[in-house]
Amino acid sequence: MDTVRTQVAIIGAGPAGMLLSHLLAAEGVESVVVETRSQEYVASRIRAGILEQSTVDLLHGCGLGERLAREGDRHRGIYLQWPGERHHLDFVDLTGRSVWVYGQTEVQKDLVEARRAGGQVIHYEVEDTALHDLETDSPAVTFTDSGGVARRVVADAVAGCDGSFGPSRGAVPDDVRRTWEKVYPYSWFGILADVAPSTDELIYAWHPDGFALHSMRSAHVSRFYLQVPNDTEADDWSDDRIWEALAARLGHGQDGWTLTPGPVTDRSVLPMRSHVSTPMRHGRLFLAGDAAHIVPPTGAKGLNLAVADVALLAPALAALVLKDDHRPADDYSDTALRRVWRCTHFSWWMTTMLHQSGDPFERELQLSQLRWVASSEAGATGLAENYAGLPIGF
Ligand code: FAD
Ligand code: DHB
């Protein structure tokens, strides 16, 4: 077996793993990244679209903000609507913070380019990733590389950034690990279309037929989501049915607003669940991003939470491996989980406020809550603070 030594072995080259390698390099810490998928596959997955203020600040602070500043679209807030009413919540007025439309695909491209320029070692298309010796000072990751060579990376720490299906979470022993999970009785049908957005800012729409969201990726590309039943297949829906549902739920014709349809270029169904796995650290293994927690997408927290985790983890690992200072690493799990639970609550709250559950009592509560959020400064500020994002280290 081919063995190398590094300071941090990172499993997963998604946003959490790549940003961690970037932040570690800035601290003078060397890392090796391993990833099951190809570079092209990871870079082209259509996922998140909204960056909160602290994510944008962090990306600027670590030299990844140049294209974001040029091509990202700053939004002051969102529209919240239900039949007959549309209300703008202005996050800047309410909290002084804003959000940016900049796709996860773009963040990933910027990360790949920065790490390429930095000479980062990344093994793509690996198989059989396994974690070893996590309770020692020399944990290791083994895998088979794309050429069929068995490799071992021995490190001072292992970062599990391998998303919801990777092996890292399961490497925390059962008698130590505690998990919380909630599965929602509906999914999101995500649609990407080559058409200019019909709105200047995102529209979150409550509707008796189910929730709908009008988002965007650029001046020419729109992104939409529809609440659908859990067993929905993306191909069950014709393009005409998609546009009819979006028009009805988003309020085409209401107060003169129109939805412009266009060619659908991507479609996928996304199940929704909340999941938290604790602790986020076991021995020399540190979990970050979707490896430790999943939120339903309403409220756009998943990517932002992954960024917040590694913003905490990078300096903690640097202190551990460069100065033998264990304190920040010891505090990592508890500190990160405070934000994780805040975002878990916010995502659950946005989800349950906006989706149809079929319960008429809940429907009335949802409408009452929406009216309160849209009409009370206190209600609107609560949503805005959580949506635009709490400061890193909250
Ligand atoms: P991932 O991006 O999942 O990366 C983990 C990586 O680990 C993957 O590349 C995977 O291939 C790799 N891996 C897995 N197993 C192994 C293994 N055995 N060995 C090596 N590597 C492995 N979040 C937001 O903040 N805002 C949004 O607007 C938003 N919208 C979303 C819309 C959709 C449709 C979806 C699906 C998600 C959305 N999210 C959103 C969530 C966001 O995309 C995720 O939270 C984010 O990708 C988490 O990053 P990560 O690096 O932790 O995990
Ligand atoms: C997007 C995704 C979200 O989950 C959300 O709340 C807002 C926007 C998006 O993909 O554009």
Coordinates of C-alpha atoms and ligand atoms in Angstrom, one line a residue:
M1 CA 0.0 0.0 0.0
D2 CA 1.3 3.5 -0.9
T3 CA 1.4 5.5 2.3
V4 CA 1.7 9.3 2.6
R5 CA 1.7 11.6 5.7
T6 CA -0.1 14.9 5.8
Q7 CA -1.6 17.1 8.5
V8 CA -5.3 16.8 7.7
A9 CA -7.0 14.1 5.6
I10 CA -10.2 15.5 4.2
I11 CA -12.9 13.2 2.9
G12 CA -15.2 14.8 0.3
A13 CA -14.5 17.6 -2.2
G14 CA -17.8 19.3 -2.0
P15 CA -18.0 22.9 -0.7
A16 CA -17.2 21.9 2.9
G17 CA -14.1 19.8 2.0
M18 CA -12.7 22.2 -0.6
L19 CA -13.2 25.3 1.5
L20 CA -11.6 23.6 4.5
S21 CA -8.5 22.7 2.4
H22 CA -8.4 26.4 1.3
L23 CA -8.7 27.8 4.8
L24 CA -6.2 25.3 6.2
A25 CA -3.7 26.2 3.4
A26 CA -4.0 29.9 4.4
E27 CA -3.2 28.9 8.0
G28 CA -0.1 27.0 6.8
V29 CA -1.7 23.5 7.2
E30 CA -1.2 20.9 4.6
S31 CA -4.1 18.6 3.6
V32 CA -5.0 15.8 1.2
V33 CA -8.6 15.5 -0.2
V34 CA -10.3 12.3 -1.4
E35 CA -13.5 12.3 -3.4
T36 CA -15.6 9.4 -4.9
R37 CA -17.0 11.4 -7.8
S38 CA -15.2 13.1 -10.7
Q39 CA -14.3 16.8 -10.6
E40 CA -16.8 17.5 -13.4
Y41 CA -19.6 15.7 -11.5
V42 CA -19.1 17.6 -8.3
A43 CA -18.8 20.9 -10.1
S44 CA -22.0 20.5 -12.1
R45 CA -24.5 19.3 -9.4
I46 CA -27.3 21.8 -9.3
R47 CA -27.9 22.6 -5.7
A48 CA -27.9 25.7 -3.5
G49 CA -28.3 29.2 -4.9
I50 CA -28.4 31.6 -2.0
L51 CA -25.4 32.8 0.1
E52 CA -26.0 34.6 3.4
Q53 CA -24.0 37.6 4.4
S54 CA -21.5 35.8 6.6
T55 CA -20.7 33.3 3.9
V56 CA -20.1 36.1 1.4
D57 CA -17.9 38.0 4.0
L58 CA -15.9 34.8 4.6
L59 CA -15.4 34.1 0.9
H60 CA -14.2 37.7 0.4
G61 CA -11.9 37.4 3.4
C62 CA -10.2 34.3 2.1
G63 CA -9.6 35.5 -1.5
L64 CA -12.5 33.8 -3.1
G65 CA -14.7 36.8 -3.6
E66 CA -13.6 38.2 -7.0
R67 CA -16.1 36.5 -9.3
L68 CA -18.7 36.6 -6.6
A69 CA -18.4 40.4 -6.5
R70 CA -18.7 40.6 -10.3
E71 CA -21.3 38.0 -11.0
G72 CA -23.2 37.5 -7.7
D73 CA -26.5 39.3 -7.4
R74 CA -27.1 41.1 -4.1
H75 CA -30.7 40.9 -2.9
R76 CA -32.2 43.1 -0.2
G77 CA -34.8 40.5 0.9
I78 CA -37.5 38.2 -0.3
Y79 CA -41.2 38.2 -1.1
L80 CA -43.5 36.2 1.1
Q81 CA -46.9 35.5 -0.5
W82 CA -50.2 33.7 -0.2
P83 CA -53.3 34.0 -2.5
G84 CA -54.2 37.6 -3.0
E85 CA -51.2 39.0 -1.0
R86 CA -47.5 39.6 -1.7
H87 CA -45.2 41.2 0.8
H88 CA -41.6 42.3 0.5
L89 CA -39.4 41.7 3.5
D90 CA -36.4 44.1 3.3
F91 CA -33.5 42.4 5.2
V92 CA -31.3 45.4 4.8
D93 CA -33.8 47.7 6.5
L94 CA -34.6 45.2 9.1
T95 CA -31.1 43.9 10.0
G96 CA -28.5 45.7 7.9
R97 CA -27.6 42.3 6.3
S98 CA -28.4 40.9 2.8
V99 CA -28.1 37.8 0.7
W100 CA -26.5 37.0 -2.6
V101 CA -27.7 34.8 -5.5
Y102 CA -24.6 32.9 -6.5
G103 CA -25.0 29.2 -7.3
Q104 CA -23.2 26.4 -5.5
T105 CA -21.8 25.4 -8.9
E106 CA -20.1 28.8 -9.1
V107 CA -18.7 28.5 -5.5
Q108 CA -17.4 25.1 -6.3
K109 CA -15.7 26.3 -9.5
D110 CA -14.0 29.1 -7.6
L111 CA -12.8 26.7 -5.0
V112 CA -11.5 24.2 -7.5
E113 CA -9.6 27.0 -9.3
A114 CA -8.1 28.3 -6.1
R115 CA -7.0 24.9 -4.9
R116 CA -5.6 24.1 -8.3
A117 CA -3.5 27.3 -8.2
G118 CA -2.5 26.3 -4.6
G119 CA -1.2 22.9 -5.7
Q120 CA -3.8 21.0 -3.5
V121 CA -3.5 17.2 -3.7
I122 CA -7.0 15.9 -4.5
H123 CA -7.8 12.3 -5.4
Y124 CA -11.0 12.2 -7.5
E125 CA -12.9 9.0 -8.3
V126 CA -11.6 7.0 -5.4
E127 CA -13.3 3.8 -4.1
D128 CA -13.5 2.0 -0.7
T129 CA -12.8 5.1 1.5
A130 CA -12.3 3.9 5.1
L131 CA -11.3 5.6 8.3
H132 CA -8.9 4.2 10.8
D133 CA -7.3 4.8 14.2
L134 CA -9.5 7.8 15.0
E135 CA -8.9 7.5 18.7
T136 CA -5.1 7.8 18.3
D137 CA -2.8 10.8 17.3
S138 CA -2.2 9.3 13.9
P139 CA -5.6 8.6 12.3
A140 CA -5.7 7.5 8.7
V141 CA -7.8 7.2 5.6
T142 CA -7.4 4.4 3.1
F143 CA -8.9 4.2 -0.4
T144 CA -8.3 2.9 -3.9
D145 CA -7.4 5.6 -6.3
S146 CA -8.8 6.0 -9.9
G147 CA -5.8 4.0 -11.2
G148 CA -6.6 1.1 -8.9
V149 CA -3.7 1.8 -6.5
A150 CA -4.4 1.2 -2.8
R151 CA -3.4 4.2 -0.7
R152 CA -3.2 5.2 2.9
V153 CA -3.1 8.8 4.1
V154 CA -1.9 9.1 7.7
A155 CA -2.7 12.5 9.3
D156 CA -2.9 14.4 12.6
A157 CA -6.7 14.8 12.0
V158 CA -9.4 13.6 9.7
A159 CA -12.1 15.9 8.4
G160 CA -15.3 14.1 7.4
C161 CA -16.8 16.4 4.8
D162 CA -18.4 13.6 2.8
G163 CA -22.1 14.7 2.8
S164 CA -25.1 12.8 4.0
F165 CA -24.1 9.4 2.4
G166 CA -20.4 9.3 3.2
P167 CA -18.7 6.9 5.7
S168 CA -17.5 9.6 8.3
R169 CA -20.7 10.0 10.3
G170 CA -20.9 6.2 10.8
A171 CA -17.3 6.2 12.0
V172 CA -18.5 7.8 15.3
P173 CA -19.2 4.7 17.4
D174 CA -22.9 3.9 18.0
D175 CA -22.6 4.2 21.8
V176 CA -21.2 7.8 21.4
R177 CA -23.4 9.0 18.5
R178 CA -26.8 10.5 18.9
T179 CA -29.0 11.3 15.9
W180 CA -32.2 13.3 15.6
E181 CA -34.2 13.0 12.4
K182 CA -37.5 14.3 11.0
V183 CA -38.7 13.2 7.6
Y184 CA -41.3 15.5 5.9
P185 CA -44.3 14.1 4.1
Y186 CA -43.5 16.0 0.9
S187 CA -40.6 16.7 -1.5
W188 CA -39.4 19.5 -3.7
F189 CA -39.5 19.3 -7.4
G190 CA -36.6 21.5 -8.6
I191 CA -36.7 23.0 -12.1
L192 CA -34.0 25.0 -13.9
A193 CA -35.2 27.0 -16.9
D194 CA -33.5 29.1 -19.6
V195 CA -35.7 32.2 -19.1
A196 CA -35.2 35.6 -17.4
P197 CA -36.6 35.6 -13.9
S198 CA -40.1 37.1 -13.6
T199 CA -39.2 38.7 -10.3
D200 CA -36.4 40.9 -8.9
E201 CA -36.1 38.9 -5.6
L202 CA -37.1 35.4 -4.6
I203 CA -40.8 34.6 -4.1
Y204 CA -41.8 32.1 -1.3
A205 CA -45.4 31.3 -2.0
W206 CA -47.9 29.5 0.3
H207 CA -50.7 28.0 -1.8
P208 CA -53.6 25.5 -1.2
D209 CA -52.1 23.4 -4.1
G210 CA -48.7 23.3 -2.3
F211 CA -45.7 25.6 -1.8
A212 CA -43.8 27.2 -4.7
L213 CA -40.5 29.1 -4.8
H214 CA -39.3 31.4 -7.6
S215 CA -35.5 31.7 -7.4
M216 CA -32.9 32.4 -10.0
R217 CA -29.3 31.9 -11.1
S218 CA -28.7 34.8 -13.4
A219 CA -30.4 37.4 -15.6
H220 CA -31.2 34.6 -18.0
V221 CA -31.7 31.5 -15.9
S222 CA -34.6 30.9 -13.4
R223 CA -34.8 28.3 -10.7
F224 CA -38.2 27.1 -9.3
Y225 CA -39.3 24.6 -6.7
L226 CA -42.8 23.0 -6.3
Q227 CA -44.0 21.0 -3.3
V228 CA -44.9 17.5 -4.6
P229 CA -45.8 14.2 -2.9
N230 CA -42.9 12.1 -1.8
D231 CA -43.2 9.4 -4.4
T232 CA -43.1 11.9 -7.4
E233 CA -40.9 11.0 -10.4
A234 CA -39.4 14.1 -12.2
D235 CA -40.6 12.6 -15.5
D236 CA -44.2 12.4 -14.3
W237 CA -44.5 16.1 -15.0
S238 CA -44.7 17.5 -18.5
D239 CA -43.3 21.0 -19.1
D240 CA -46.9 22.3 -19.6
R241 CA -47.9 20.9 -16.2
I242 CA -44.9 22.5 -14.5
W243 CA -45.6 25.9 -15.9
E244 CA -49.3 25.7 -15.1
A245 CA -48.6 24.7 -11.5
L246 CA -46.0 27.5 -11.1
A247 CA -48.4 30.1 -12.6
A248 CA -51.2 29.0 -10.3
R249 CA -49.1 28.8 -7.1
L250 CA -47.0 31.9 -7.8
G251 CA -50.0 34.1 -8.6
H252 CA -49.8 34.7 -12.4
G253 CA -52.3 37.5 -13.1
Q254 CA -52.4 38.7 -9.5
D255 CA -52.1 42.5 -9.4
G256 CA -50.8 42.4 -13.0
W257 CA -47.8 40.1 -12.2
T258 CA -47.0 37.6 -14.9
L259 CA -44.8 34.5 -15.0
T260 CA -42.8 34.0 -18.2
P261 CA -42.2 30.3 -19.1
G262 CA -39.2 29.0 -20.9
P263 CA -37.3 25.8 -21.8
V264 CA -36.7 23.5 -18.8
T265 CA -33.0 22.5 -18.8
D266 CA -32.9 20.4 -15.5
R267 CA -35.4 18.7 -13.2
S268 CA -35.0 16.7 -10.1
V269 CA -37.0 15.6 -7.0
L270 CA -35.5 16.3 -3.6
P271 CA -36.8 14.6 -0.5
M272 CA -36.9 16.8 2.6
R273 CA -35.6 15.9 6.0
S274 CA -33.9 17.4 9.1
H275 CA -31.1 15.3 10.6
V276 CA -28.5 16.2 13.2
S277 CA -25.8 13.8 14.3
T278 CA -23.8 14.6 17.5
P279 CA -21.1 14.9 18.5
M280 CA -19.4 16.5 15.5
R281 CA -16.0 15.4 16.8
H282 CA -14.8 12.0 17.9
G283 CA -11.2 11.5 18.8
R284 CA -9.3 12.9 15.8
L285 CA -12.3 12.9 13.5
F286 CA -14.1 16.1 12.9
L287 CA -17.4 16.2 10.9
A288 CA -18.5 19.3 8.9
G289 CA -21.4 20.2 6.6
D290 CA -24.0 17.6 5.4
A291 CA -21.9 14.8 7.0
A292 CA -23.2 16.0 10.4
H293 CA -26.5 17.7 9.6
I294 CA -29.1 18.0 6.9
V295 CA -31.8 20.7 6.8
P296 CA -34.8 20.9 4.5
P297 CA -34.0 23.5 1.8
T298 CA -36.6 26.1 2.7
G299 CA -34.6 29.0 4.0
A300 CA -31.5 28.1 2.0
K301 CA -29.3 27.1 5.0
G302 CA -27.4 23.8 4.0
L303 CA -24.5 25.3 2.1
N304 CA -24.2 28.3 4.4
L305 CA -24.1 25.9 7.4
A306 CA -21.4 23.9 5.8
V307 CA -19.3 27.1 5.3
A308 CA -19.9 28.2 8.9
D309 CA -18.7 24.8 10.2
V310 CA -15.4 24.9 8.3
A311 CA -14.9 28.6 9.2
L312 CA -14.8 27.3 12.8
L313 CA -13.0 24.1 12.1
A314 CA -10.0 25.4 10.1
P315 CA -8.6 27.6 12.9
A316 CA -9.3 24.8 15.4
L317 CA -7.4 22.3 13.4
A318 CA -4.6 24.8 12.8
A319 CA -4.2 25.3 16.6
L320 CA -4.3 21.5 17.1
V321 CA -1.7 20.5 14.5
L322 CA 0.6 23.6 14.5
K323 CA 0.6 24.5 18.2
D324 CA -0.7 21.4 20.0
D325 CA -3.4 23.6 21.4
H326 CA -6.4 21.4 21.9
R327 CA -8.9 23.9 23.3
P328 CA -10.5 25.1 20.0
A329 CA -10.7 21.5 18.7
D330 CA -12.3 20.4 22.0
D331 CA -14.9 23.3 21.7
Y332 CA -15.6 22.7 18.0
S333 CA -18.6 20.4 18.3
D334 CA -20.5 22.4 21.0
T335 CA -19.8 25.7 19.3
A336 CA -20.8 24.4 15.8
L337 CA -23.9 22.7 17.1
R338 CA -25.3 26.0 18.5
R339 CA -25.6 27.4 15.0
V340 CA -26.6 24.0 13.6
W341 CA -29.7 23.8 15.9
R342 CA -30.6 27.5 15.2
C343 CA -30.6 26.7 11.4
T344 CA -32.3 23.4 12.0
H345 CA -35.1 25.2 13.8
F346 CA -35.3 28.0 11.2
S347 CA -35.4 25.6 8.3
W348 CA -38.1 23.5 10.0
W349 CA -40.1 26.7 10.8
M350 CA -39.9 28.0 7.3
T351 CA -40.8 24.6 5.9
T352 CA -43.8 24.0 8.2
M353 CA -45.1 27.5 7.7
L354 CA -45.1 27.3 3.9
H355 CA -46.0 23.7 2.9
Q356 CA -49.4 22.0 2.9
S357 CA -49.6 19.2 5.3
G358 CA -53.3 18.4 4.7
D359 CA -54.3 19.4 8.2
P360 CA -56.9 22.2 8.1
F361 CA -56.0 23.4 11.6
E362 CA -52.3 23.8 10.6
R363 CA -53.5 25.7 7.5
E364 CA -55.1 28.4 9.6
L365 CA -52.1 28.6 11.9
Q366 CA -49.8 29.0 8.8
L367 CA -51.9 31.8 7.4
S368 CA -52.0 33.5 10.8
Q369 CA -48.2 33.2 11.1
L370 CA -47.6 34.5 7.6
R371 CA -49.8 37.6 8.2
W372 CA -47.9 38.2 11.5
V373 CA -44.5 37.9 9.9
A374 CA -45.5 40.1 7.0
S375 CA -47.1 42.8 9.1
S376 CA -45.1 43.0 12.3
E377 CA -41.6 44.4 12.4
A378 CA -40.7 42.0 15.2
G379 CA -42.0 39.0 13.1
A380 CA -40.3 40.2 9.9
T381 CA -37.0 40.9 11.8
G382 CA -36.9 37.4 13.2
L383 CA -37.2 35.9 9.8
A384 CA -34.7 38.3 8.3
E385 CA -32.1 37.7 11.0
N386 CA -32.2 34.0 10.4
Y387 CA -32.4 34.1 6.7
A388 CA -29.6 36.7 6.1
G389 CA -27.6 34.7 8.6
L390 CA -26.2 35.1 12.0
P391 CA -22.5 36.1 12.3
I392 CA -19.9 33.3 12.1
G393 CA -19.3 32.1 15.7
F394 CA -22.9 32.6 16.7
Ligands
FAD1 P1 -21.7 17.7 -0.3 O1 -21.9 18.9 -1.2 O2 -22.7 16.6 -0.3 O3 -20.2 17.1 -0.5 C1 -19.8 15.9 0.0 C2 -18.8 15.2 -0.9 O4 -18.3 14.0 -0.4 C3 -19.5 14.8 -2.3 O5 -18.8 15.4 -3.3 C4 -19.5 13.3 -2.2 O6 -19.3 12.8 -3.5 C5 -18.2 13.1 -1.4 N1 -18.2 11.7 -0.8 C6 -19.3 11.0 -0.4 N2 -18.9 9.8 0.1 C7 -17.5 9.7 -0.1 C8 -16.6 8.8 0.2 N3 -16.9 7.5 0.6 N4 -15.3 9.0 -0.1 C9 -14.9 10.3 -0.6 N5 -15.8 11.2 -0.8 C10 -17.1 11.0 -0.6 N6 -28.1 25.0 0.7 C11 -28.1 26.3 0.9 O7 -27.4 26.8 1.7 N7 -28.8 27.1 0.1 C12 -29.6 26.7 -0.9 O8 -30.2 27.4 -1.6 C13 -29.7 25.2 -1.0 N8 -30.5 24.7 -2.0 C14 -30.4 23.3 -2.2 C15 -31.0 22.8 -3.3 C16 -30.9 21.5 -3.6 C17 -31.7 21.0 -4.8 C18 -30.1 20.6 -2.8 C19 -29.9 19.1 -3.2 C20 -29.4 21.1 -1.7 C21 -29.5 22.5 -1.4 N9 -28.8 23.0 -0.4 C22 -28.9 24.4 -0.2 C23 -27.9 22.2 0.4 C24 -26.5 22.3 0.0 O9 -26.4 21.9 -1.4 C25 -25.7 21.3 0.8 O10 -25.9 21.6 2.2 C26 -24.2 21.4 0.6 O11 -23.8 20.8 -0.7 C27 -23.3 20.7 1.7 O12 -22.0 20.7 1.3 P2 -21.0 19.5 1.9 O13 -19.7 19.8 1.3 O14 -21.2 19.4 3.3 O15 -21.6 18.2 1.2
DHB2 C1 -32.8 28.2 -3.6 C2 -32.9 27.1 -2.8 C3 -33.5 27.2 -1.5 O1 -33.6 26.2 -0.7 C4 -34.0 28.4 -1.1 O2 -34.6 28.5 0.1 C5 -33.9 29.5 -2.0 C6 -33.3 29.4 -3.2 C7 -32.1 28.0 -4.9 O3 -31.7 26.9 -5.2 O4 -32.1 29.0 -5.7

